[in-house]
Coordinates of C-alpha atoms (C1' of nucleotides) in Angstrom, one line a residue:
Chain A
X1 CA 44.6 94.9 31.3
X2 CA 42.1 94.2 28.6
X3 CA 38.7 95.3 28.7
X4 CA 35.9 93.3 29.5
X5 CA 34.9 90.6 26.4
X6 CA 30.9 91.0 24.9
X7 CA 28.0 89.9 26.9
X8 CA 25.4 87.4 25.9
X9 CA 21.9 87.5 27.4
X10 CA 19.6 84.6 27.6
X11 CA 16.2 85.8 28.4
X12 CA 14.3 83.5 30.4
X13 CA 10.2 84.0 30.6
X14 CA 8.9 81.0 30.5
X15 CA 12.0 78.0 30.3
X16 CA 12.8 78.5 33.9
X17 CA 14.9 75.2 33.3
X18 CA 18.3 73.9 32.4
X19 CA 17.6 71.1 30.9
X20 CA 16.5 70.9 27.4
X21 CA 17.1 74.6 27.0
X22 CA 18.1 75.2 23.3
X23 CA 17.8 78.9 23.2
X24 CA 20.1 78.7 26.4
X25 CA 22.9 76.4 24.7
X26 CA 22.9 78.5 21.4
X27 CA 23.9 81.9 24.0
X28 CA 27.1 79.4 24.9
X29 CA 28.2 79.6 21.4
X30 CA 30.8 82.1 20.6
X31 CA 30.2 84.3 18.2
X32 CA 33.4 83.7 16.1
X33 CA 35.4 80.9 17.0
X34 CA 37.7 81.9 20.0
X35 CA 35.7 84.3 21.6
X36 CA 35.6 84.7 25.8
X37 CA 32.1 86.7 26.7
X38 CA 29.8 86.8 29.7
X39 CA 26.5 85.0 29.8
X40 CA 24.0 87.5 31.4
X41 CA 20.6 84.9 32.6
X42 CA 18.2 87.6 32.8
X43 CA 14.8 87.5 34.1
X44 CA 12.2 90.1 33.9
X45 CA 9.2 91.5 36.0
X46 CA 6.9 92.7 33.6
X47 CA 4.5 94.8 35.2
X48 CA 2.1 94.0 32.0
X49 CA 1.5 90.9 33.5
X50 CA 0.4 92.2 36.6
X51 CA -1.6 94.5 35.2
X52 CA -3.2 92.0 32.4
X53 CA -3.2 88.7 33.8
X54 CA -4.6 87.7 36.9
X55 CA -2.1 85.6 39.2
X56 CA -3.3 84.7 42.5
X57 CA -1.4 83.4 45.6
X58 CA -0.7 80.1 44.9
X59 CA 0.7 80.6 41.0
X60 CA 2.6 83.6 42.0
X61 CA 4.3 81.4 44.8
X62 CA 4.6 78.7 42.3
X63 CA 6.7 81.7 39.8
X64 CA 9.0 82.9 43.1
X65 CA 10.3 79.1 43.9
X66 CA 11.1 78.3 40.2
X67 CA 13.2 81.6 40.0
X68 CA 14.4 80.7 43.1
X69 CA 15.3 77.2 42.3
X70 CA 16.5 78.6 38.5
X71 CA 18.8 80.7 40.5
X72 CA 20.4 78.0 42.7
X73 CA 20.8 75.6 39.6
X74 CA 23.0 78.6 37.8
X75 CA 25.2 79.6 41.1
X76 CA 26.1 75.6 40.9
X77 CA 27.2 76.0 37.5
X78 CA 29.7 79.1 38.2
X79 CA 26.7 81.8 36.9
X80 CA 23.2 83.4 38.6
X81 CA 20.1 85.0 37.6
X82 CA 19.5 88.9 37.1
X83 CA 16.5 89.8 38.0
X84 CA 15.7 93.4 36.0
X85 CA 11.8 95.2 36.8
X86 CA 10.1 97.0 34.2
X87 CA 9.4 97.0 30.4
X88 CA 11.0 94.6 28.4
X89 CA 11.9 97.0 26.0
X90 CA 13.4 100.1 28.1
X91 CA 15.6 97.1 30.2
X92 CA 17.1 95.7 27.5
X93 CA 18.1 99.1 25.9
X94 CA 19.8 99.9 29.1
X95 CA 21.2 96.6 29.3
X96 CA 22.2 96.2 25.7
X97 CA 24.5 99.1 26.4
X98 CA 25.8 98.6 30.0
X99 CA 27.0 95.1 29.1
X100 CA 27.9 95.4 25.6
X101 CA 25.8 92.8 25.0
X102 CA 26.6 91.1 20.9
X103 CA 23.7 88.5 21.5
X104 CA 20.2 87.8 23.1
X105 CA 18.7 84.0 23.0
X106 CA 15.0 83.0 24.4
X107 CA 12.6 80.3 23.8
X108 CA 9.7 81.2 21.1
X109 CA 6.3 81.9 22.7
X110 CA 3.4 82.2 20.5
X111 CA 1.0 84.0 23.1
X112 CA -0.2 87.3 21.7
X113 CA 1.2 90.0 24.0
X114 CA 4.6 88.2 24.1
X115 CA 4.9 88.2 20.2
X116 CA 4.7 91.7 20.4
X117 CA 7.1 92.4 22.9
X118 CA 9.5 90.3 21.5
X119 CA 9.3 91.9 18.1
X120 CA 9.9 95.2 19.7
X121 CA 12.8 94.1 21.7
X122 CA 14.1 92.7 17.9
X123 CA 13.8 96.0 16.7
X124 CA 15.8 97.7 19.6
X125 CA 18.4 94.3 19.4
X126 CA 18.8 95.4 16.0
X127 CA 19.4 99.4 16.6
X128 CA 22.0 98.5 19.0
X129 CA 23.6 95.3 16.2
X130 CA 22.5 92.8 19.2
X131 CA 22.2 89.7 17.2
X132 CA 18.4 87.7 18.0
X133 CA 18.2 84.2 18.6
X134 CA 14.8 82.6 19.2
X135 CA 14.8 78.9 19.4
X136 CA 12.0 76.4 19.9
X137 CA 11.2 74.1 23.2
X138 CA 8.1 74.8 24.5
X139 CA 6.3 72.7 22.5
X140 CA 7.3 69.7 20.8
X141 CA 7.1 71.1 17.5
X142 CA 7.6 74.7 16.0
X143 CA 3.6 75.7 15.7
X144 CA 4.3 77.6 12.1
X145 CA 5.9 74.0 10.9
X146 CA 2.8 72.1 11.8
X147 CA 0.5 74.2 10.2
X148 CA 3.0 74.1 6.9
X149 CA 2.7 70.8 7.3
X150 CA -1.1 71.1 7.6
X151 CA -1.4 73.2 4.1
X152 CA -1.8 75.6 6.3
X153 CA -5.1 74.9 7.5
X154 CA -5.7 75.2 11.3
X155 CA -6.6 71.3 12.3
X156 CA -9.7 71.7 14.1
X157 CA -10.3 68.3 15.7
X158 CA -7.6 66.1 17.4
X159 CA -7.9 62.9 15.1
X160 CA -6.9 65.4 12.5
X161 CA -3.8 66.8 14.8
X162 CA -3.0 63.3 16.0
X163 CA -2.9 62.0 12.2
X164 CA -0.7 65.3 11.4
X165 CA 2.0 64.3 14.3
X166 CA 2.2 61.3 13.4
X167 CA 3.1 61.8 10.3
X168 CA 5.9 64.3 10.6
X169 CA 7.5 61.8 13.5
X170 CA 8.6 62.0 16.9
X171 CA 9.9 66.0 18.0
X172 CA 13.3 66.3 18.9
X173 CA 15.1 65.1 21.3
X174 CA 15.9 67.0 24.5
X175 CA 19.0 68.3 24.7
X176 CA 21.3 68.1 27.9
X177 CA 22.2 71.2 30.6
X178 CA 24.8 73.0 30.7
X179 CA 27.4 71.4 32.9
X180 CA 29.8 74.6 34.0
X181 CA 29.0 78.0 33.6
X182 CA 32.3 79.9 35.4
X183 CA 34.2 80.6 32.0
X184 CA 31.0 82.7 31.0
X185 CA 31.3 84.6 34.6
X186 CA 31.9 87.9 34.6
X187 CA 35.8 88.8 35.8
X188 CA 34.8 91.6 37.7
X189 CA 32.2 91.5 40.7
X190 CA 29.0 90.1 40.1
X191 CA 26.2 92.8 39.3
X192 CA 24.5 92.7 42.7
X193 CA 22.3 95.4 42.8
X194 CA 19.5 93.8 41.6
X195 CA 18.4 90.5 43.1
X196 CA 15.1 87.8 43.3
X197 CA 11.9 89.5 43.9
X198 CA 10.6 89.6 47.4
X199 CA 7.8 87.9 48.5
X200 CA 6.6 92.1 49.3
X201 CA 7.5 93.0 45.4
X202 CA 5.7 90.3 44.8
X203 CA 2.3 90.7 46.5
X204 CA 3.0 87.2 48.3
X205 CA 1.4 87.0 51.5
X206 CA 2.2 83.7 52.9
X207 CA -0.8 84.1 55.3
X208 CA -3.2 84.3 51.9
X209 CA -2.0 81.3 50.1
X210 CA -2.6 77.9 50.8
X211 CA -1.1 74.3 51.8
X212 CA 2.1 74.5 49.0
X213 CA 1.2 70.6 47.6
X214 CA 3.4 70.9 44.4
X215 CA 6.5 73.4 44.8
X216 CA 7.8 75.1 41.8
X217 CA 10.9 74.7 40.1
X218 CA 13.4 72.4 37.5
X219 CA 14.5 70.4 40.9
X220 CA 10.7 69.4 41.6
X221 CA 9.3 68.7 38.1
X222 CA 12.2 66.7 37.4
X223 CA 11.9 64.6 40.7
X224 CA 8.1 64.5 39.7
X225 CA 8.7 63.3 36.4
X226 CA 11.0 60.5 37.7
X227 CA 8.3 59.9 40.2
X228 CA 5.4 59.4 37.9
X229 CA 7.3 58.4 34.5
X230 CA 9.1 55.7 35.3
X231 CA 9.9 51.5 35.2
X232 CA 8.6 51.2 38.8
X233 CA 5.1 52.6 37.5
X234 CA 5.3 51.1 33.8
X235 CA 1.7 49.5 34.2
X236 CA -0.2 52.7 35.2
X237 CA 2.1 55.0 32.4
X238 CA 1.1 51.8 30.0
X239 CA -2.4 51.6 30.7
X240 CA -3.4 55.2 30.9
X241 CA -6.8 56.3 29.7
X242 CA -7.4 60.1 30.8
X243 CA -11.3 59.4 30.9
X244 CA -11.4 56.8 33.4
X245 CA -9.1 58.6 35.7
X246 CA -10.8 59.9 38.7
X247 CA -11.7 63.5 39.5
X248 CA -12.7 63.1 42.7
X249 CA -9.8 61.1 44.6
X250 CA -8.3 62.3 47.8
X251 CA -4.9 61.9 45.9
X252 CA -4.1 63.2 41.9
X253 CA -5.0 60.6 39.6
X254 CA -3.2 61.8 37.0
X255 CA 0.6 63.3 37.0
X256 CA 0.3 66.8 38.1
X257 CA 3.4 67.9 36.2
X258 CA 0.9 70.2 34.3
X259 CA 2.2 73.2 36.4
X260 CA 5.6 72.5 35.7
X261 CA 5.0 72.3 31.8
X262 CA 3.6 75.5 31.8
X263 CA 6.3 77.0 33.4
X264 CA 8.6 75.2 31.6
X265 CA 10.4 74.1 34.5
X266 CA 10.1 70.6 32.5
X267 CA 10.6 70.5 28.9
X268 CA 7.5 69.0 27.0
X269 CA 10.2 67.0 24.7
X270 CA 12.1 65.5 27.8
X271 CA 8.4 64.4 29.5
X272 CA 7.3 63.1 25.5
X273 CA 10.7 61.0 25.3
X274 CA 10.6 60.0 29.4
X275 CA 7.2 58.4 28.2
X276 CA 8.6 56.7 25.0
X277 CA 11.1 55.4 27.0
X278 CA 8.4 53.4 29.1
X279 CA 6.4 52.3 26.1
X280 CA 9.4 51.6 24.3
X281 CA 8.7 47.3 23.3
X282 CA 5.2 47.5 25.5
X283 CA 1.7 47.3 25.1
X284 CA 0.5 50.8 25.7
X285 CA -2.7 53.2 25.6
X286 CA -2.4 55.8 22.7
X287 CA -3.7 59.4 21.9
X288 CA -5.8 61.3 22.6
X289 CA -6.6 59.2 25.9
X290 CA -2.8 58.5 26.8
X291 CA -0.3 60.3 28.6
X292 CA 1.4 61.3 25.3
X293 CA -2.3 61.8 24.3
X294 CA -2.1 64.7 26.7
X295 CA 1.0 66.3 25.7
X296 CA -1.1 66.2 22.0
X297 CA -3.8 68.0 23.2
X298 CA -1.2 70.5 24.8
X299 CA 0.3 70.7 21.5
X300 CA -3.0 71.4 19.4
X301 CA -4.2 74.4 21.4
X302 CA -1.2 75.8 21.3
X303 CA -1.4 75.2 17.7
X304 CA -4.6 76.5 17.3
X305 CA -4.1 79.8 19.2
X306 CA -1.3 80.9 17.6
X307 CA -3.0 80.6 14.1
X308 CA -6.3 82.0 15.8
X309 CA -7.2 85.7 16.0
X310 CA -9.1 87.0 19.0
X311 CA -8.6 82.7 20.4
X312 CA -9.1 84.0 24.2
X313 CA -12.6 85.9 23.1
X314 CA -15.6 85.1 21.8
X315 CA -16.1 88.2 19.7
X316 CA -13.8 88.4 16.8
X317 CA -12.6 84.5 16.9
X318 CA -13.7 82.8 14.0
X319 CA -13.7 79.3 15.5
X320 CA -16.0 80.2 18.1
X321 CA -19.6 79.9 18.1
X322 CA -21.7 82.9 18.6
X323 CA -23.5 82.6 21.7
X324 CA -25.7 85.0 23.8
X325 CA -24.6 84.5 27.3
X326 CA -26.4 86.1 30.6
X327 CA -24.1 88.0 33.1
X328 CA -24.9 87.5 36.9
X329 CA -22.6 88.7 38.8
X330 CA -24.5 87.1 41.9
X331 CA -24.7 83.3 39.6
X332 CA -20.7 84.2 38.7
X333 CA -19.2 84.6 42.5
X334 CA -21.3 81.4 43.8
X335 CA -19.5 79.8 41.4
X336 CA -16.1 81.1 42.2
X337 CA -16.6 81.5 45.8
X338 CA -18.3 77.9 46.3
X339 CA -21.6 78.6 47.1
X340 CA -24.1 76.9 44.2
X341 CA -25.5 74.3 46.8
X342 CA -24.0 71.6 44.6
X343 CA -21.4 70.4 46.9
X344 CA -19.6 68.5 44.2
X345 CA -19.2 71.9 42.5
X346 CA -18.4 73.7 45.4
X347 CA -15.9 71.3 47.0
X348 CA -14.3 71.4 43.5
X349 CA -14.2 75.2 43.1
X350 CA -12.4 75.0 47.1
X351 CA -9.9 72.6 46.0
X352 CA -9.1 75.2 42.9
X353 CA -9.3 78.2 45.3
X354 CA -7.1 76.5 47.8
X355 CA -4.4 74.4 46.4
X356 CA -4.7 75.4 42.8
X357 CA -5.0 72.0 40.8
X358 CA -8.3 70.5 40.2
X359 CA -8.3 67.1 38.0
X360 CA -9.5 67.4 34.4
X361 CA -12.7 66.3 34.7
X362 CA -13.4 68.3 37.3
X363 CA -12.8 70.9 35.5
X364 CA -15.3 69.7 32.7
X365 CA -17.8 69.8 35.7
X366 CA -17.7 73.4 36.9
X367 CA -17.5 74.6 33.3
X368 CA -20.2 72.8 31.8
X369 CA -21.7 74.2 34.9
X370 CA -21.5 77.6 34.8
X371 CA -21.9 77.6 30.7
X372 CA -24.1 75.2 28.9
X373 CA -25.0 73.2 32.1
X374 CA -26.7 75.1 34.5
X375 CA -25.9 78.9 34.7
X376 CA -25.4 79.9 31.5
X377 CA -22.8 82.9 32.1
X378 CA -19.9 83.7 29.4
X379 CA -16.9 80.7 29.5
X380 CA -14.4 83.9 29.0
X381 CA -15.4 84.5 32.8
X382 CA -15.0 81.1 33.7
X383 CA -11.5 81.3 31.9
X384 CA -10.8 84.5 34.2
X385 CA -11.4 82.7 37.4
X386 CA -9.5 79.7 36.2
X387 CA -6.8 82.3 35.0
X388 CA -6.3 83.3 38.3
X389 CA -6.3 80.4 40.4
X390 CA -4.7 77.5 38.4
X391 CA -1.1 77.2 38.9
X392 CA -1.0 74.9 35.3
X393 CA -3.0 78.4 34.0
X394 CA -2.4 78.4 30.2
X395 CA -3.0 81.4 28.2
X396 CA -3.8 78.4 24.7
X397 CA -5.3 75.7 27.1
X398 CA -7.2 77.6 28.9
X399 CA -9.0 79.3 26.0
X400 CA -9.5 76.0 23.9
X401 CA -10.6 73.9 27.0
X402 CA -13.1 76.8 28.0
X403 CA -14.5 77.0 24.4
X404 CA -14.6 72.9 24.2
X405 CA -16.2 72.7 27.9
X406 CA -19.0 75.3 26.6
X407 CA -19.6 73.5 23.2
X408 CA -18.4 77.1 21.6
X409 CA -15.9 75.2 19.8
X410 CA -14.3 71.8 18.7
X411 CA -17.2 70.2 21.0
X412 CA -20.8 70.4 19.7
X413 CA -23.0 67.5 21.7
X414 CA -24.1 70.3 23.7
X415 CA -27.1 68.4 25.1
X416 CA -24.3 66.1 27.0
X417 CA -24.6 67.8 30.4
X418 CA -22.9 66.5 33.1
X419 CA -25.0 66.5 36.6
X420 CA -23.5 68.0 39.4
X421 CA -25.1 65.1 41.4
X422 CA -24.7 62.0 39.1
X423 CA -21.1 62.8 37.8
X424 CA -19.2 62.7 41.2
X425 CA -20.9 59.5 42.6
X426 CA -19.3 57.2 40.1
X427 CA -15.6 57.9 41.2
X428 CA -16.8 58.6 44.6
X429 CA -19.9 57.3 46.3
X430 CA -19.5 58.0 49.4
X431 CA -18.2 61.4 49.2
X432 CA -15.2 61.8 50.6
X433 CA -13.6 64.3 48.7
X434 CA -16.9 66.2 49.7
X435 CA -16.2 66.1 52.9
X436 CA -12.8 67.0 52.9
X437 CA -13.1 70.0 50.9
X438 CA -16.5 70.9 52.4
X439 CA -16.2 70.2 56.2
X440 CA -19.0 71.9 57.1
X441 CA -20.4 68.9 55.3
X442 CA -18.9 66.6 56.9
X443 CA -21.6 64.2 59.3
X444 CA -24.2 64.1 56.2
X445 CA -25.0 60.3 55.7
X446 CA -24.0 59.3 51.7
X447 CA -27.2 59.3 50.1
X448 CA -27.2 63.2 50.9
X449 CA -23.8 64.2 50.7
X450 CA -24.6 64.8 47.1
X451 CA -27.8 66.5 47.5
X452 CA -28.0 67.8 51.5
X453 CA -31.0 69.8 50.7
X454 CA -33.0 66.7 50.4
X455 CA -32.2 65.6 54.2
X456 CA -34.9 65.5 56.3
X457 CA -35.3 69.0 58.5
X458 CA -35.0 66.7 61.5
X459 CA -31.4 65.0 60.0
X460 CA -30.2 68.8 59.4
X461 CA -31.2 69.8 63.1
X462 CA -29.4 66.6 64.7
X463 CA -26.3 67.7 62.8
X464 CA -26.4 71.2 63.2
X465 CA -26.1 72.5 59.5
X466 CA -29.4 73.9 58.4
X467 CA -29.2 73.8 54.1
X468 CA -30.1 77.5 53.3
X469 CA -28.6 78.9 57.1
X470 CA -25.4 76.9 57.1
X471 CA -24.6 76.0 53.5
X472 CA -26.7 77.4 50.9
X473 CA -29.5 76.0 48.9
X474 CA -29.0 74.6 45.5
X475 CA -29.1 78.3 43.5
X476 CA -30.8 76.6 40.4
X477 CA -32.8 73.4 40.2
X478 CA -30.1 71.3 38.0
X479 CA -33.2 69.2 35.5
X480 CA -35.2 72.6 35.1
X481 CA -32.2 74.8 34.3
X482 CA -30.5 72.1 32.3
X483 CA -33.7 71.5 29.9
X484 CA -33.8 75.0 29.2
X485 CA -30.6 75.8 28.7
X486 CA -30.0 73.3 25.8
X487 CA -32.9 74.9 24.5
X488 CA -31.4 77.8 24.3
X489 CA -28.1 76.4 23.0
X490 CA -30.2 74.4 20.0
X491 CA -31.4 77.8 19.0
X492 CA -27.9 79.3 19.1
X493 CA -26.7 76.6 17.2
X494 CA -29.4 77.2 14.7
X495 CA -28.7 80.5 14.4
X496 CA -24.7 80.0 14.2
X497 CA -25.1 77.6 10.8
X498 CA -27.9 79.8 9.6
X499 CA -25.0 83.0 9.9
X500 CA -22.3 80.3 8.5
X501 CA -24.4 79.3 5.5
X502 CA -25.2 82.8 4.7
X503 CA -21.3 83.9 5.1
X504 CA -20.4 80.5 2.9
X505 CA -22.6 81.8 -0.1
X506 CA -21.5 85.3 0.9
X507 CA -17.6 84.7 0.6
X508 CA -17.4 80.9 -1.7
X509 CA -16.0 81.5 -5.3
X510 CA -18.9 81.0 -7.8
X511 CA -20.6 78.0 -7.1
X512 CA -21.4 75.0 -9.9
X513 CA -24.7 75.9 -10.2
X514 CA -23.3 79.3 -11.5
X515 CA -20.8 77.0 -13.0
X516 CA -23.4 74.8 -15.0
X517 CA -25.1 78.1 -16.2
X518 CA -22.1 79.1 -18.2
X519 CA -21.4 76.0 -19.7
Chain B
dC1 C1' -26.2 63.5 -3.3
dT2 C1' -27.4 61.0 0.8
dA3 C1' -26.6 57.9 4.5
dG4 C1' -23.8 56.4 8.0
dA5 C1' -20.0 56.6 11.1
dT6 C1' -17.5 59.1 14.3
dG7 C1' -16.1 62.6 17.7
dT8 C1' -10.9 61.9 24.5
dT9 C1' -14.6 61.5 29.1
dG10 C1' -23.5 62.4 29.8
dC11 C1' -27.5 60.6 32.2
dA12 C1' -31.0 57.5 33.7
dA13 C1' -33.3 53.4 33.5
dG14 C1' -33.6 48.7 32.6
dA15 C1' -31.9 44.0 31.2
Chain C
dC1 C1' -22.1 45.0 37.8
dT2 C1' -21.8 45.6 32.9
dC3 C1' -24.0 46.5 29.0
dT4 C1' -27.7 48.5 26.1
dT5 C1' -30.9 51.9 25.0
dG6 C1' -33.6 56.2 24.8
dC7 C1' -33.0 60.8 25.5
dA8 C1' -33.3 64.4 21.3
dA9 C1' -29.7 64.9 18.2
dC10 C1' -24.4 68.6 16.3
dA11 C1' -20.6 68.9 12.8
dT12 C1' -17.8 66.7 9.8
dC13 C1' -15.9 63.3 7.0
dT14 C1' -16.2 59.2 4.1
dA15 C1' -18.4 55.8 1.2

DNA sequence: CTAGATGTTGCAAGA
DNA sequence: CTCTTGCAACATCTA
């Protein structure tokens, strides 16, 4: 008998999908024309990532049932998913060898601990003659092409982004999945020794995490996509504004496919053409306050952070504004743990904690308010808390919304504060999502649902929840803490272009009045 | 050079 | 209820 043909590996990290999967379709290519070889679907547990990012309940849930699903999607084909533990690096020269593996495909991520761990597995790919394919698909475009296309200048706002898109064209199209896999099986028995993760390996306690609202995996985001992005719903995907969605409704206003994105359980490309589909002939909303508008603003913070050193900090990132923030610890775990005394804020920061999505503009709210607003602590510890409970958590979007929301960068109207009274009470009046997310909450009459600290004693005492005993007191007062606060930010800002000017004249070739001298 | 317009999503008060 | 305005007012681009 003839010895085993050449394995090919296809590396999923994120791209826990099928469909659209170009770095998966260029691992079904033979090498030379004729050739039979394995495809090896490997997936790895990193422990950097538990080590470096924080992943709570509901995202590491989220991470088990995409694998899971990923898995059941290959064994359909003819194929399944190896799951290896450990460095990326020491696995793959193991593996390399074992399978006498010729290739290795994944999907490009720009993220800055990934870059480095895939140019070390290159280098060990290329001791071993393993030939490296890295193909685009997270984001619509490849990041290094737009800023070519840019002159290489990072765009800073999103009209100059949405201009820049629009005039390269739409991204590719999405290409389809692999219908059979069983000619790329292995001959011999399937590897079994190494299988999914436990919930135990890991650190899912079912007990810990909450209701499971949006389940992760292809399967779902594509019945979600089909769900929200379709004929049936062609007025709401038409008429989409993101700003006058609510943030407050009992039910998502907006698509919640966010998680799936990230994990790349749905291909950006298949959602952008899903949605041109639907506009396709029709009167429809446009960036930045459309749907597509969103997958834009995706697309420029990823843009941004891959061309921005030290993005995720505020030290040593050029684009952010220099600004000397407090740190409370006591101010800090209020906010995370829900206990400011602004039920708004609090019944927001529960709906995070619990079920791990929170609507845009409510996460505009709680930043502003623990940044610029009201508490003035550091957005990179906003970003932490946000890092660990979000199941959309996005190492780009996180950093650029955190720096927007704390007018550090892109956003500078720093006196816009949003009041954690006023805000909610447009979209929700009467407070029901208050009261859902706050029970203890529940029996206050509307006009204090907002502000229970100014109910009468004697309103408190007929419903049993004393403000300060049973729910805390507001820990700052919002006007006073406000007003000082964007006193404080003017003088940062003064002192940000002061240090900008001096760095201009510092760094600018000779200027004209120099110029005019010599002539 | 200056002035004016614009930037995905503020609030409160008053017509 | 919708619209306008004052609040105190930034950075950037264009005319």
């Amino acid at each position: 008998m003839s010895k085993e043909p050449y394995s090919v590996i296809h590396w999923f990290r994120r791209g826990l999908r099928l469909h659209d999967n170009a770095a998966l379709l260029e691992a079904l290519k033979p090498i030379n024309d004729g050739d039979r070889f394995i495809l090896r679907p490997v997936y790895i547990i990193d422990p950097w990532y538990k080590a470096n990012v924080k992943c709570g309940q509901n995202r590491t849930r989220f991470l088990l049932q995409s694998l899971q699903d990923l898995d059941n999607s290959l064994r359909k084909l003819g194929s399944s998913l190896y799951v290896a533990r450990g460095d990326p690096v020491e696995v793959f020269e193991k593996l390399f060898t074992k399978w006498e593996v010729k290739k290795i495909t994944w999907e490009v991520n720009t993220e800055p601990y990934a870059r480095e761990r895939d140019r070390k597995v290159s280098s060990v790919a290329k001791m071993l003659k393993v030939k490296v394919t890295e193909c685009d698909g997270h984001t619509l475009y490849n990041l290094d092409f737009l800023l070519s296309k840019n002159n290489g200048n990072v765009p800073l706002t999103q009209q100059k982004f949405t201009s820049l898109v629009t005039s390269i064209g739409h991204p590719a199209k999405p290409q389809k999945a692999p219908e059979c896999l069983k000619k790329f099986a292995p001959s011999s028995e399937v590897e079994k020794e190494l299988e999914l993760p436990s919930h135990d390996e890991f650190y899912l306690d079912e007990s810990a995490s909450g209701k499971c609202l949006f389940p992760g995996g292809e399967t779902e985001a594509l019945k979600r996509l089909e769900e929200k992005i379709c004929f049936e719903n062609a007025k709401w995907v038409r008429e989409f504004e993101k700003p006058l969605t609510s943030p407050n409704s009992l039910e998502p206003s907006t698509t919640v496919l966010s998680p799936y994105v990230t994990h790349g359980c749905l291909s950006s490309r298949t959602f952008y053409w899903k949605l041109f589909d639907v506009y396709e002939g029709a009167k429809h909303s446009k960036p930045p306050v459309s749907l597509k508008g969103q997958l834009f603003w995706r697309e420029f913070f990823y843009t941004v952070g891959a061309h921005t050193e030290n993005f995720d900090k505020m030290v040593g990132n050029k684009i952010c504004r220099q600004i000397p923030w407090e740190s409370n610890e006591e101010k800090l775990n209020a906010w995370k743990n829900s206990q400011t005394g602004f039920p708004f804020i609090d019944a927001v920061m529960t709906q995070l904690r619990e079920e791990g999505w929170i609507h845009h503009l409510a996460r505009h709210s709680v930043a502003c308010f623990l940044t610029r607003g009201d508490f003035w602590q550091s957005w990179e510890k906003g970003k932490e808390v946000f890092e660990e409970y979000l199941l959309d958590h996005d190492w780009s979007l996180n950093a650029g919304n955190w720096m927007w929301m704390s007018a550090s960068a892109f956003f500078h109207h720093y006196y816009r504060v949003y009041s954690p009274v006023a805000f909610g009470k447009k979209t929700d009046p009467t407070g029901a999502y208050i009261r859902k997310y706050l029970p203890q909450l529940e029996k206050f009459p509307n006009e204090f649902i907002y502000e229970p600290w100014k109910a009468p004693l004697s309103v408190q005492k007929d419903l049993g929840v004393i403000i300060g005993v049973d729910y805390p007191k507001p820990i700052v007062d919002h006007g006073t803490a406000s007003k000082q606060n964007i006193t404080k930010m003017k003088a940062a800002f003064a002192a940000a272009s002061k240090a900008k000017a001096q760095n201009d004249a510092d760094f600018s070739p000779p200027s004209k009045k120099k110029s005019k001298l010599l002539e």
